[in-house]
CSV table of C-alpha atoms in Angstrom, one decimal:
chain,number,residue,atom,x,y,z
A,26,UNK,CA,-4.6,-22.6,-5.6
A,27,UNK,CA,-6.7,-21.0,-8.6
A,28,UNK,CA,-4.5,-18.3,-10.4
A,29,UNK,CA,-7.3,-15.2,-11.1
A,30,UNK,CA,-6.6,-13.4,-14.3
A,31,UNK,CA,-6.9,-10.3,-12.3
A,32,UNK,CA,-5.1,-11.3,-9.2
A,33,UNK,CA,-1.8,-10.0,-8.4
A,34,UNK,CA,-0.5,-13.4,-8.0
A,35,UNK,CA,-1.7,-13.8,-11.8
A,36,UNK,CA,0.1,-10.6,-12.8
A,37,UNK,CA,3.1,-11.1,-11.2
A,38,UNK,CA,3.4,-14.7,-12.8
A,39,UNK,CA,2.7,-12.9,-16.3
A,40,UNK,CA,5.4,-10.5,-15.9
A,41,UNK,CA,7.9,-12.6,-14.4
A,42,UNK,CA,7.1,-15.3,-17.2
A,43,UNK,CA,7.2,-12.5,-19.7
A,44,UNK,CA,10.7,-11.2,-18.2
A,45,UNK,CA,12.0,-15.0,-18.4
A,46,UNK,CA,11.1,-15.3,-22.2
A,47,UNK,CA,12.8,-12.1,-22.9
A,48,UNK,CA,15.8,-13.3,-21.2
A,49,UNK,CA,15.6,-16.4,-22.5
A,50,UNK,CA,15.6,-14.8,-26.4
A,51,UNK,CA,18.4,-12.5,-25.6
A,52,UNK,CA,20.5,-14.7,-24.3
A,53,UNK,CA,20.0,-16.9,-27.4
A,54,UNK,CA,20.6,-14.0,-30.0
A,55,UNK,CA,24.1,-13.2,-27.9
A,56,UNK,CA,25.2,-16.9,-27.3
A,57,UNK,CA,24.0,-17.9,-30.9
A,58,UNK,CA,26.9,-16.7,-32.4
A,59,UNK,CA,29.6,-18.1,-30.0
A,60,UNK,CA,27.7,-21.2,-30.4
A,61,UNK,CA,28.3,-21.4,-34.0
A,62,UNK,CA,31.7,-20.0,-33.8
A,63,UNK,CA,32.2,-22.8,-31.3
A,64,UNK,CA,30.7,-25.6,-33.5
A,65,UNK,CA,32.9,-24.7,-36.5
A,66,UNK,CA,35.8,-24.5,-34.4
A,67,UNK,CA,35.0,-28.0,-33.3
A,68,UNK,CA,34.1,-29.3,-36.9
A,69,UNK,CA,37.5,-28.2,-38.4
A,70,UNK,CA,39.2,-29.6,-36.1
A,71,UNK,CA,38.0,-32.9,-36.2
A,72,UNK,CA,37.8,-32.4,-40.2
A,73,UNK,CA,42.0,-31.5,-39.9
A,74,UNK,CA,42.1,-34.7,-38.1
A,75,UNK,CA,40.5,-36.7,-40.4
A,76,UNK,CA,42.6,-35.5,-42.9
A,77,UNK,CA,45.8,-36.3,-42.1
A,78,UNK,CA,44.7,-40.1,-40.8
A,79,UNK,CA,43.5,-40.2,-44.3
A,80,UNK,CA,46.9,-38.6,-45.3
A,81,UNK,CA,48.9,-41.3,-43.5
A,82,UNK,CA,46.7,-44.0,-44.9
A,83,UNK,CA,46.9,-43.1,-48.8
A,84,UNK,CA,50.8,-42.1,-48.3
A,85,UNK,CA,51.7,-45.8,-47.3
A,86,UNK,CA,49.5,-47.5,-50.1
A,87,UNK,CA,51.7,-48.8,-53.2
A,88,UNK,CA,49.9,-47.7,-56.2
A,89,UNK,CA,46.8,-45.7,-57.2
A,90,UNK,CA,44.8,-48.6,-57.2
A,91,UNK,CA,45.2,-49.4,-53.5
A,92,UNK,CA,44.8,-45.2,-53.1
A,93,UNK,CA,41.0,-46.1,-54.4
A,94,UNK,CA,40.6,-49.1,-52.2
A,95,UNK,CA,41.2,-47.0,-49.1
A,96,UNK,CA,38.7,-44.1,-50.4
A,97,UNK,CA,35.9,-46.5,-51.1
A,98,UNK,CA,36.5,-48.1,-47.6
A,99,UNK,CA,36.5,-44.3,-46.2
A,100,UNK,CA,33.6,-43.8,-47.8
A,101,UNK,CA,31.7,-46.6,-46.9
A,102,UNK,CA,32.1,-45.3,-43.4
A,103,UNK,CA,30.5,-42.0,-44.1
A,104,UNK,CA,33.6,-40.4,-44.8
A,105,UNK,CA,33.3,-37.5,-47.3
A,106,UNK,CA,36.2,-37.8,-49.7
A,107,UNK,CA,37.5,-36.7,-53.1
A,108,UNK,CA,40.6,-38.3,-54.4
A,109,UNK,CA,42.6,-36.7,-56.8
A,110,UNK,CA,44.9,-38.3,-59.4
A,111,UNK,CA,47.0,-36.6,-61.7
A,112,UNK,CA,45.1,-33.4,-61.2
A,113,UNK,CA,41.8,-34.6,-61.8
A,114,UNK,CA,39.2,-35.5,-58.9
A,115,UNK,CA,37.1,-38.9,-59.1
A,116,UNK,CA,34.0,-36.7,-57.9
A,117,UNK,CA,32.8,-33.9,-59.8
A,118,UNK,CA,31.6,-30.6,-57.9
A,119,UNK,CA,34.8,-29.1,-56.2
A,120,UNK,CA,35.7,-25.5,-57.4
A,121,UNK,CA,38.0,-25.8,-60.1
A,122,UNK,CA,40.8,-23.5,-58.0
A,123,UNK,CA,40.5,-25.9,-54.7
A,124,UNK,CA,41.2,-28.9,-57.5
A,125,UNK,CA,44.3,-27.0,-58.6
A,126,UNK,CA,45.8,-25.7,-55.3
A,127,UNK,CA,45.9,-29.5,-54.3
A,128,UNK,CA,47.1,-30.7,-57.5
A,129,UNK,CA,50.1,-28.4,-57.0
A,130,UNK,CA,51.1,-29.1,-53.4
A,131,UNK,CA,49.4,-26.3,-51.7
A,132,UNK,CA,46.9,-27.1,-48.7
A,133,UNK,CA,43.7,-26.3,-48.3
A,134,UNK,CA,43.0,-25.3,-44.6
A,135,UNK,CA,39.5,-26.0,-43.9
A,136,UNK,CA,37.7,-24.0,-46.6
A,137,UNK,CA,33.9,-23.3,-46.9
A,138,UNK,CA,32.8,-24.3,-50.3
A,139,UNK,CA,30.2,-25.2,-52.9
A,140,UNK,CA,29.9,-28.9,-53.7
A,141,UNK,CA,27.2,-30.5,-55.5
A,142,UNK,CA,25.0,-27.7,-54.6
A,143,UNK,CA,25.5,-27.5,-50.9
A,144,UNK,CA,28.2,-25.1,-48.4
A,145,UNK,CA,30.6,-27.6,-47.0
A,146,UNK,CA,34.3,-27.5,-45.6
A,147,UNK,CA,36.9,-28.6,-47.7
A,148,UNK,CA,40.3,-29.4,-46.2
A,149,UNK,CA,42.9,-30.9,-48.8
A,150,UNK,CA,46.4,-32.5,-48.6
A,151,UNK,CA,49.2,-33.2,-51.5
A,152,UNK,CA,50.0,-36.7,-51.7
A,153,UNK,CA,53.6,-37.9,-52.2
A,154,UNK,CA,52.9,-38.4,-56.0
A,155,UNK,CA,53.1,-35.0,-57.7
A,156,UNK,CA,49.5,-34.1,-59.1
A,157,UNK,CA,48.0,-36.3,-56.3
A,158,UNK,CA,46.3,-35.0,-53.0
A,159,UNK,CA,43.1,-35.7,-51.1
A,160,UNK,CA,40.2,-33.9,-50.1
A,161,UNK,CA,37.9,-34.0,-47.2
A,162,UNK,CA,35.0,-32.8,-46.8
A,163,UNK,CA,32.1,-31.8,-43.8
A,164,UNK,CA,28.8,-30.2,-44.1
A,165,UNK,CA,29.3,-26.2,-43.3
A,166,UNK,CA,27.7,-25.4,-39.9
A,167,UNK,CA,25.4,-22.3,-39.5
A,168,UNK,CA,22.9,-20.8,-37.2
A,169,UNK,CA,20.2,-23.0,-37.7
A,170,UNK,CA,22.1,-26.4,-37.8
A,171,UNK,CA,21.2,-29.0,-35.0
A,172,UNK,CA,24.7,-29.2,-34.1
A,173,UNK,CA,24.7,-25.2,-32.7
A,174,UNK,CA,20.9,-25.4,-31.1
A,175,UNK,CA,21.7,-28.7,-29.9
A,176,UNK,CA,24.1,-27.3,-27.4
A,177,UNK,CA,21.8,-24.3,-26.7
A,178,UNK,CA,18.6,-25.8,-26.0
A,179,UNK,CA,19.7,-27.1,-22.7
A,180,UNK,CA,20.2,-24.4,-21.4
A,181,UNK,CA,18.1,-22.3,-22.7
A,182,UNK,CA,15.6,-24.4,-21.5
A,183,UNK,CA,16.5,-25.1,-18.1
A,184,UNK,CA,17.2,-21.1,-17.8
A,185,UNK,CA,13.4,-20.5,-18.8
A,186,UNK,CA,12.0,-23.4,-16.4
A,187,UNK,CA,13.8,-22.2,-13.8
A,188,UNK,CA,13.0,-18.2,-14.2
A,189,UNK,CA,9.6,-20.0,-14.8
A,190,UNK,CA,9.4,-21.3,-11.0
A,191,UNK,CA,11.4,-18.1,-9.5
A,192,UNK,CA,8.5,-15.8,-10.9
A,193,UNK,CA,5.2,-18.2,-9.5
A,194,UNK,CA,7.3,-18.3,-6.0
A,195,UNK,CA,8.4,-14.3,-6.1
A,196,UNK,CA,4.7,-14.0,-7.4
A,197,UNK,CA,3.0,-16.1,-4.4
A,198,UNK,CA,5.5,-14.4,-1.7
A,199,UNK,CA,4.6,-11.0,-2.7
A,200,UNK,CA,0.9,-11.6,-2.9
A,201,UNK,CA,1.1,-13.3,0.6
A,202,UNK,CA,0.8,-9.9,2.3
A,203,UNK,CA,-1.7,-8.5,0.9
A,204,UNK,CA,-3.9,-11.9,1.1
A,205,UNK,CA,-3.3,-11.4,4.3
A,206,UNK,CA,-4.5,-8.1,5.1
A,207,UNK,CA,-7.3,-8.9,3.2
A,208,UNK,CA,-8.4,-11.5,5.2
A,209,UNK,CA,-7.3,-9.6,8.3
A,210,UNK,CA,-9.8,-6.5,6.7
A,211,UNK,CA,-12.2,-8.7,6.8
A,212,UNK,CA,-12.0,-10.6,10.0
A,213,UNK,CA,-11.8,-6.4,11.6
A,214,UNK,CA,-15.3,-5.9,9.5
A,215,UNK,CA,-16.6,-8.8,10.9
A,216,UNK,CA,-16.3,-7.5,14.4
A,217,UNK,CA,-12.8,-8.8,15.5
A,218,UNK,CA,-10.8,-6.4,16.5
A,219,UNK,CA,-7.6,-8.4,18.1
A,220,UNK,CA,-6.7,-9.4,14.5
A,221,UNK,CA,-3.1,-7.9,14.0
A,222,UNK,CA,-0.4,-8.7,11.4
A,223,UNK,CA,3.5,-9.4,11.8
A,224,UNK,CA,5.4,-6.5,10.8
A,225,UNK,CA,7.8,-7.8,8.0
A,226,UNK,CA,9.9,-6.4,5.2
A,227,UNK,CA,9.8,-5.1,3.1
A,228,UNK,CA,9.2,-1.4,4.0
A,229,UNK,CA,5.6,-1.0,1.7
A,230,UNK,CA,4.4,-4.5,3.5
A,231,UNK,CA,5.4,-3.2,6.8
A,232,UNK,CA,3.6,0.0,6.2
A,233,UNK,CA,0.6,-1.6,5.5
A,234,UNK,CA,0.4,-3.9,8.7
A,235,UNK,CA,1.4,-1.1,10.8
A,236,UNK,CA,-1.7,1.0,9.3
A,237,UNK,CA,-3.9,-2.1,9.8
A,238,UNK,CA,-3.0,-2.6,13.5
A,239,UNK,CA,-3.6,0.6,14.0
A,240,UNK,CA,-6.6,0.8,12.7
A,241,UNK,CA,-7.5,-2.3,14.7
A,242,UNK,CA,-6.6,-1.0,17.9
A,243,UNK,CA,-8.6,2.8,17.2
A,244,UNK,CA,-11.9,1.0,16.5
A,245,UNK,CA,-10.8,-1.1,19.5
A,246,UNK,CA,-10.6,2.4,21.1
A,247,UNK,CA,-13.5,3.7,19.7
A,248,UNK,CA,-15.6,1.2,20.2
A,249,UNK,CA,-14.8,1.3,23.5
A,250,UNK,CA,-15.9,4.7,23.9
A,251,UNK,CA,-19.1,4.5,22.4
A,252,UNK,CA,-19.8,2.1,24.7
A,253,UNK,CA,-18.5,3.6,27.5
A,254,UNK,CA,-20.7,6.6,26.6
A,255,UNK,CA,-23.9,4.6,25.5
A,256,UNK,CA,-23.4,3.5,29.1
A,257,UNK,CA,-23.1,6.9,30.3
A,258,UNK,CA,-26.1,8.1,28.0
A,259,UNK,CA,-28.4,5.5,29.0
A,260,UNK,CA,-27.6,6.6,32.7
A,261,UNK,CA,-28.4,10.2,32.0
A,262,UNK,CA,-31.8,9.1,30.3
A,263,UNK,CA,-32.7,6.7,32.9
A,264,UNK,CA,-32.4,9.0,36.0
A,265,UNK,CA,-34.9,12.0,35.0
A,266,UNK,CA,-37.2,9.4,33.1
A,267,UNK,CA,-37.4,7.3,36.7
A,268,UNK,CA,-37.5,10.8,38.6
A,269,UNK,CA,-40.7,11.9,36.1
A,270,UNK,CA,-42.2,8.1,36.3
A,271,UNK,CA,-42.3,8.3,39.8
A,272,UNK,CA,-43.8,11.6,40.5
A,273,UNK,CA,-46.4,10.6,37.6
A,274,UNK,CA,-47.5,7.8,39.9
A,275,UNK,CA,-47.6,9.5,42.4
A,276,UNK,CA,-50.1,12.0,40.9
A,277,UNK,CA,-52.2,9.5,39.2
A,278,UNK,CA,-52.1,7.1,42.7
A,279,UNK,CA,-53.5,10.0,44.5
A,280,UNK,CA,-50.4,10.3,47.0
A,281,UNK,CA,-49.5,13.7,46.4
A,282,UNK,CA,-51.7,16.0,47.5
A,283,UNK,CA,-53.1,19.4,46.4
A,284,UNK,CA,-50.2,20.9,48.3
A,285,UNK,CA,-47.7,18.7,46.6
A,286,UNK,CA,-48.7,19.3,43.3
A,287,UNK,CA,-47.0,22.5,42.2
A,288,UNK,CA,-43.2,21.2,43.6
A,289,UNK,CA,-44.1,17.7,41.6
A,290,UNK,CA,-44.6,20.0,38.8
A,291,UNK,CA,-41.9,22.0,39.1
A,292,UNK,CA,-39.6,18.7,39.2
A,293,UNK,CA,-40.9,17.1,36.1
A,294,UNK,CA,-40.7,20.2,34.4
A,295,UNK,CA,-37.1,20.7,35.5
A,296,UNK,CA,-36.2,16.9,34.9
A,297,UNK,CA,-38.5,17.4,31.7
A,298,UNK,CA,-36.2,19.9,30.4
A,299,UNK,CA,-33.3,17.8,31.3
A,300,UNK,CA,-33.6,15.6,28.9
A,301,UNK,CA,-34.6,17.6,26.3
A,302,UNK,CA,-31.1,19.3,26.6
A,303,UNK,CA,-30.1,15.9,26.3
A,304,UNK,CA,-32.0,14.8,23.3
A,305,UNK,CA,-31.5,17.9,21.5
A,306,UNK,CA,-27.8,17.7,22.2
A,307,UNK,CA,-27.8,13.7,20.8
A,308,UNK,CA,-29.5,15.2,17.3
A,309,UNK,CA,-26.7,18.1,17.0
A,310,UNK,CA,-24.2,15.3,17.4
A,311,UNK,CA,-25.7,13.3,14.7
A,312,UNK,CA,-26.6,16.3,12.6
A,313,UNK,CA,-23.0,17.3,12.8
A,314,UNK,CA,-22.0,14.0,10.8
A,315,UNK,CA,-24.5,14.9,7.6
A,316,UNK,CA,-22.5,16.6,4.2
A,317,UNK,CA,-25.6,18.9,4.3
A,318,UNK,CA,-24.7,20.5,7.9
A,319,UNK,CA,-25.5,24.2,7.7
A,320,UNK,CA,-22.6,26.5,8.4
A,321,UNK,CA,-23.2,30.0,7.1
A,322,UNK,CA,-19.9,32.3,7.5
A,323,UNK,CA,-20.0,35.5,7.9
A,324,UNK,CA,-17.5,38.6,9.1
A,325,UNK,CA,-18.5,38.7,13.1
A,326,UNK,CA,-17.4,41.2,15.8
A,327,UNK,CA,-15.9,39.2,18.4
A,328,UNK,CA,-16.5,41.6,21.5
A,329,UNK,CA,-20.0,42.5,20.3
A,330,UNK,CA,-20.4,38.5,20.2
A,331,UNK,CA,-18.5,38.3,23.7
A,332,UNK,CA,-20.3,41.0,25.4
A,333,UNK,CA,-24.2,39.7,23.9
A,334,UNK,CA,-23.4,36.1,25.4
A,335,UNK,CA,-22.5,38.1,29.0
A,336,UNK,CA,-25.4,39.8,28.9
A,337,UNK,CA,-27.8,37.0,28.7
A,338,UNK,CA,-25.7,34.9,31.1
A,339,UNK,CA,-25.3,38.0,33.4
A,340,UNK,CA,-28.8,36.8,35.3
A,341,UNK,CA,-27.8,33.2,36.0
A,342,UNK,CA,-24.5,34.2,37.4
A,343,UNK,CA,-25.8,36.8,39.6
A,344,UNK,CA,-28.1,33.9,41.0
A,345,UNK,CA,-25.4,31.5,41.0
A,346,UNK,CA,-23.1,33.6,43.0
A,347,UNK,CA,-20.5,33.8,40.2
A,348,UNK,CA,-18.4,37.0,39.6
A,349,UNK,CA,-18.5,36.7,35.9
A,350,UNK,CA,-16.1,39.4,33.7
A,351,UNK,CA,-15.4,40.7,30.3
A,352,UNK,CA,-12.3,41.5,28.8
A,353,UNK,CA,-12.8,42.7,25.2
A,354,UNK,CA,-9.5,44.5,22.9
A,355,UNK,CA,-9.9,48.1,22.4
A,356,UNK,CA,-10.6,48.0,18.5
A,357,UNK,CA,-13.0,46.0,17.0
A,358,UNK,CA,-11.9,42.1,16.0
A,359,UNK,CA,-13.4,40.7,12.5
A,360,UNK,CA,-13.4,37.0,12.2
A,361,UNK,CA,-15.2,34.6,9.6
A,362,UNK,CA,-17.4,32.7,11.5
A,363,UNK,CA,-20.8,31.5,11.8
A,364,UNK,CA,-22.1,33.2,14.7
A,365,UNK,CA,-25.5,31.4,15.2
A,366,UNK,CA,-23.1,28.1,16.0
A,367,UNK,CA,-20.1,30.3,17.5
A,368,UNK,CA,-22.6,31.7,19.8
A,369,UNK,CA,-23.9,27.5,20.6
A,370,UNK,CA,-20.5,26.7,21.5
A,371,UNK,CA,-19.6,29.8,23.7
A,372,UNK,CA,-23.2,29.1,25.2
A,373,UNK,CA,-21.8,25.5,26.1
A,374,UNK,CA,-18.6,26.2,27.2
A,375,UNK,CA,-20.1,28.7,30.0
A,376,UNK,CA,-23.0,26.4,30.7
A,377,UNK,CA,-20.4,23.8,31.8
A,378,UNK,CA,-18.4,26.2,34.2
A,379,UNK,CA,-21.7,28.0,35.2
A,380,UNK,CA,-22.3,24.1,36.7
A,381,UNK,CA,-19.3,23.2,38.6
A,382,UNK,CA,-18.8,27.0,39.2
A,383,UNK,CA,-18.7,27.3,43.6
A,384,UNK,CA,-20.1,30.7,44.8
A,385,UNK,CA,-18.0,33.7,44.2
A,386,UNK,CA,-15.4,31.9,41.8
A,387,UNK,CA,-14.7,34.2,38.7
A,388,UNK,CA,-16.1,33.4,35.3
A,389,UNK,CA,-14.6,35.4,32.5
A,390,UNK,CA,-15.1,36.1,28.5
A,391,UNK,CA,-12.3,37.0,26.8
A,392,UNK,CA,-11.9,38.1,23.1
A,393,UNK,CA,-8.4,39.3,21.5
A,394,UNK,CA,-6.9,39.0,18.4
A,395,UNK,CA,-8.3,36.1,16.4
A,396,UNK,CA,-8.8,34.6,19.8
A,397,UNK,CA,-12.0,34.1,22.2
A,398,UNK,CA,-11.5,32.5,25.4
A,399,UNK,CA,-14.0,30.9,28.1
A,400,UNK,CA,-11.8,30.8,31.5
A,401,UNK,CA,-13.1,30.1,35.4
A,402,UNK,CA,-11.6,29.8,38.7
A,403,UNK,CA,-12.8,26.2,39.1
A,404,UNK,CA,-11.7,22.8,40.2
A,405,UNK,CA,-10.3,23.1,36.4
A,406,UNK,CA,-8.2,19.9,34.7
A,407,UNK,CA,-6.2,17.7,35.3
A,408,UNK,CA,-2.6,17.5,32.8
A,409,UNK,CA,-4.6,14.1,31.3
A,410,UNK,CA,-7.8,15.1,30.6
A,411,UNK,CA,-6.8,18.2,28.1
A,412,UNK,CA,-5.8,15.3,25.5
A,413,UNK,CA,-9.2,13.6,26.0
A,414,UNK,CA,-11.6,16.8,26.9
A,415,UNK,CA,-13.6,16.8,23.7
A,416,UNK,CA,-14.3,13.3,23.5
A,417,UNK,CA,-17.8,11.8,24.0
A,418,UNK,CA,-18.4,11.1,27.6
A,419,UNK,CA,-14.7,11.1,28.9
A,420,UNK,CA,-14.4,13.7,31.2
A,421,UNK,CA,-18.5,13.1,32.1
A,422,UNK,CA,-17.6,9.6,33.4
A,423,UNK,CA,-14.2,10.8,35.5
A,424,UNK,CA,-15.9,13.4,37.2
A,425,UNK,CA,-19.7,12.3,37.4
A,426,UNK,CA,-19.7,11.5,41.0
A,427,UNK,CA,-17.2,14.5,41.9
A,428,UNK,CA,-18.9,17.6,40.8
A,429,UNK,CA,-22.0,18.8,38.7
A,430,UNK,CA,-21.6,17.5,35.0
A,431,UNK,CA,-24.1,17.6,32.1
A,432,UNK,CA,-24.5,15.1,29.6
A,433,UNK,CA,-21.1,14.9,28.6
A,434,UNK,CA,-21.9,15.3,25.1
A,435,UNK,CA,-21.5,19.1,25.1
A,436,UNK,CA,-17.7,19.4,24.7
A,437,UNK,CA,-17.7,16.9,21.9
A,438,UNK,CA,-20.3,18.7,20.5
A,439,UNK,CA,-18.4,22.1,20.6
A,440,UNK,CA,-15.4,20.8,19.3
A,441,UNK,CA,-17.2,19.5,16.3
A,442,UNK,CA,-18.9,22.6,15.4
A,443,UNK,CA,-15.8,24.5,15.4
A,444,UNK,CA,-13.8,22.1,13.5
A,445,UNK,CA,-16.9,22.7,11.1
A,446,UNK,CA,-16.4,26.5,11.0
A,447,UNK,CA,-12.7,26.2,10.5
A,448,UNK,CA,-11.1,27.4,13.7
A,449,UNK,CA,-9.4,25.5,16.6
A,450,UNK,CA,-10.3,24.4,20.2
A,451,UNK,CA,-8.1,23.7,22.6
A,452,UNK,CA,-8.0,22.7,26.3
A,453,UNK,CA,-6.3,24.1,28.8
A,454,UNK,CA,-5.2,25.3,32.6
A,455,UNK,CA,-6.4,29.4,33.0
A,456,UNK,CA,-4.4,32.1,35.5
A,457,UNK,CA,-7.8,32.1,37.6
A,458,UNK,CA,-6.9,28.2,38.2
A,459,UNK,CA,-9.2,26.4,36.5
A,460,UNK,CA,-10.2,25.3,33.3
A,461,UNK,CA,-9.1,27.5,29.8
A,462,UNK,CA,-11.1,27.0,26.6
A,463,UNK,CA,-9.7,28.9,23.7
A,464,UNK,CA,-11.1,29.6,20.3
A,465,UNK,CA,-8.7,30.3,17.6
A,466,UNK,CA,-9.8,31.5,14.1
C-alpha cells in the first residue's frame, strides 16, 4: 500500500514515528547517566581486581628486579601499570600526591586522574618494601565512551523499531474505518443502497457507521417514495390525458355529434383543468426547493384571513352539501406570515376535505391564538397515517381507490410552504371525527 503525504494513514505514521523518537531521546538522556554510573562501577571493580592479582604477584617476587620482570610481562598484556621503587615511579605522568600516598603505605581507591594528558583511574597498593607500591591504571569512562552507548544502543534501538511498527499498525487500524466508509460513500453514490458497515469501537467509528447506515436506508426510503409517487403521478397524468385523447378522436372521427359536442367539451375542459392543477402543483413543489423562493412576511389578521377564505369557499360548499363553519377569537390575532402562501395552504387543506366531504358533514375554520385550524367530519385518519400525511403521495396511494383524492402532492406541498414561513403543521384526529390540520405560528 502507497502511504499519501496527506493521508491519515501518513499522518498518523508521522506522529507515531515522531512520538517514538522523542521517547527514544528521553529515555537516552534519563538512562545515560545510570549507564555511565554503571560502567564505572563495573570498571573499578575489575580495575580493584587487577590490582590486588598484581599485588599478590609483585609481593611474592624476591627482589626489585623480578618486581620489573612481572610489570613488563603485565604490560605486555595490555596491562596499564606504574611501578614504584623507593618512592619514585618508572613512568612519568602520575600526580606527584598519588606518587606519595603510595610511597607511604596509603591506598589509592580507584581515583580519576591526569596521566600523560588523558583522565584515567588510578588504583594503588603499598608493597611489602617500604617506599614501594604499584599502580594501576584504566581509561576514565564518560558519557560518550563506547563502553556506556554500547550497552544502550540495543535497546534504544529495538525500543524505536518497535514503537516504529506499533505506530504504521495503530496508523493502518485507525485509518481502516474511515477507508471504509469512503468506499461505502461511494458504493451509496453509485446507486447501492444495501451497502452497510459493522458497528465497531470505538465510539467516534461507531458513530460514523451508524450515521452511514442510516443514511443508506433513508435514500433507500426515499427513493422508494419517489418512485412510489412517480408511479402515482404518472397515473394521475395518464387518466385525464387518455380521457381528453379519446374525446379528441372522437371529435375529429366524426362520432360525436352536434349534440354531443358541448358535454365532450365540458369534459375536456374539466379533465383539462385537472391536470393543470396537477402541473401547477409539480412546479410549486419544485419551486419550493430554489434559495430564491419568495416568502414576503407580513403582520396578518388571522380571522380576517379565516373568514375571506370562508367566503370564497362558501359557494362550493353550499353546492356540495357541506355545512361549513367559522369559529374566529373575539379580539383580533396578529401573526407574521405571508398571507398570499398562508392563504395557498388554507385553500389546499379545505380543497382536500371539500373532496372526500359526504353531503351534510361539517367543515369548519378555526383561528385562535397563534393557531388556525382546518377540521371536518370526514372519514378522517387513521393513528398511522398522521406520521406520514405530508409526504409525497402516501396517503394519495392508501386511499386512491377508497374515496375522492387529488394529486397527492397537495399536503406535501402545504407542509413545505409553511415550514418556509416558519410555523408548524401538524396532523391530527378533530371532535367532528375526522381529519384536524393545525397551523401553529
Amino acid at each position: 500500500m502507497t502511504l499519501r503525504s496527506s493521508g491519515l494513514t501518513a499522518r498518523a505514521m508521522l506522529v507515531t514515528c515522531t512520538v517514538a523518537i522523542i521517547s527514544v531521546v528521553v529515555t537516552a538522556l534519563v538512562a545515560l547517566p545510570l549507564g555511565l554510573r554503571a560502567a564505572q562501577s563495573e570498571a573499578r571493580g575489575k580495575l580493584e581486581s587487577k590490582t590486588e592479582i598484581a599485588t599478590a604477584m609483585l609481593g611474592t617476587a624476591p627482589g626489585q628486579l623480578q618486581q620489573q620482570n612481572i610489570v613488563r610481562r603485565l604490560r605486555a598484556s595490555r596491562i596499564d601499570i606504574v611501578l614504584v621503587l623507593d618512592g619514585k615511579p618508572d613512568r612519568p605522568g602520575l600526580p606527584m600526591e598519588v606518587i606519595r600516598d603510595v610511597s607511604i603505605g596509603k591506598v589509592v581507591d580507584c581515583e580519576t586522574v591526569q596521566f600523560q594528558g588523558r583522565r584515567v583511574i588510578a588504583d594503588g597498593r603499598p608493597l611489602a618494601t617500604q617506599g614501594d607500591a604499584i599502580i594501576l591504571m584504566e581509561p576514565a569512562i564518560s558519557s560518550t565512551s563506547n563502553q556506556v552507548w554500547g550497552r544502550l544502543w540495543l535497546a534504544l534501538g529495538a525500543g524505536l523499531l518497535a514503537g516504529l511498527v506499533a505506530g504504521f499498525m495503530l496508523a493502518r487500524r485507525q485509518a481502516k474505518p474511515i477507508r471504509d466508509a469512503a468506499a461505502a460513500a461511494r458504493r451509496m453514490s453509485a446507486g447501492d443502497r444495501t451497502v452497510r458497515l459493522p458497528v465497531e469501537p470505538p465510539d467516534e467509528v461507531a458513530d460514523l457507521a451508524r450515521a452511514l447506515n442510516d443514511l443508506a436506508a433513508a435514500l433507500a426510503t426515499s427513493e422508494g417514495r419517489q418512485r412510489d409517487f412517480l408511479m402515482s403521478v404518472s397515473h394521475e397524468l395518464r387518466t385525464p390525458l387518455t380521457t381528453i385523447r379519446g374525446y379528441a378522436e372522437a371529435l375529429s372521427d366524426g362520432v360525436i355529434t352536434d349534440d354531443g359536442t358541448f358535454g365532450a367539451g365540458r369534459t375536456i375542459l374539466g379533465e383539462a383543468d385537472r391536470l393543470d392543477r396537477l402541473v401547477s402543483d409539480l412546479l410549486s413543489l419544485a419551486r419550493l426547493e430554489a434559495a430564491d423562493f419568495p416568502v414576503e412576511l407580513v403582520a396578518v389578521e388571522l380571522g380576517s384571513l379565516v373568514q375571506a377564505t370562508a367566503e370564497a369557499w362558501r359557494p362550493r360548499c353550499v353546492d356540495a352539501g357541506l355545512d361549513l363553519r367559522v369559529e374566529l377569537p373575539s379580539e383580533p390575532v396578529l401573526v407574521s406570515t405571508d398571507p398570499g402562501r398562508l392563504r395557498q395552504v388554507v385553500d389546499i387543506l379545505v380543497s382536500n376535505a371539500v373532496r372526500a366531504l359526504p353531503t351534510g358533514a361539517p367543515l369548519v375554520l378555526a383561528a385562535r391564538f397563534d393557531v388556525l385550524e382546518v377540521r371536518d367530519g370526514g372519514p378522517g385518519l387513521a393513528d398511522e397515517d398522521l406520521a406520514v400525511a405530508f409526504h409525497q403521495g402516501v396517503l394519495h396511494e392508501k386511499y386512491r381507490d377508497v374515496r375522492p383524492v387529488g394529486s397527492g402532492l397537495g399536503l406535501a406541498l402545504a407542509a413545505r410552504l409553511i415550514d418556509r414561513m416558519g410555523a408548524r403543521i401538524e396532523a391530527g384526529h378533530a371532535p367532528e371525527g375526522g381529519a384536524r390540520f393545525t397551523i401553529r405560528f
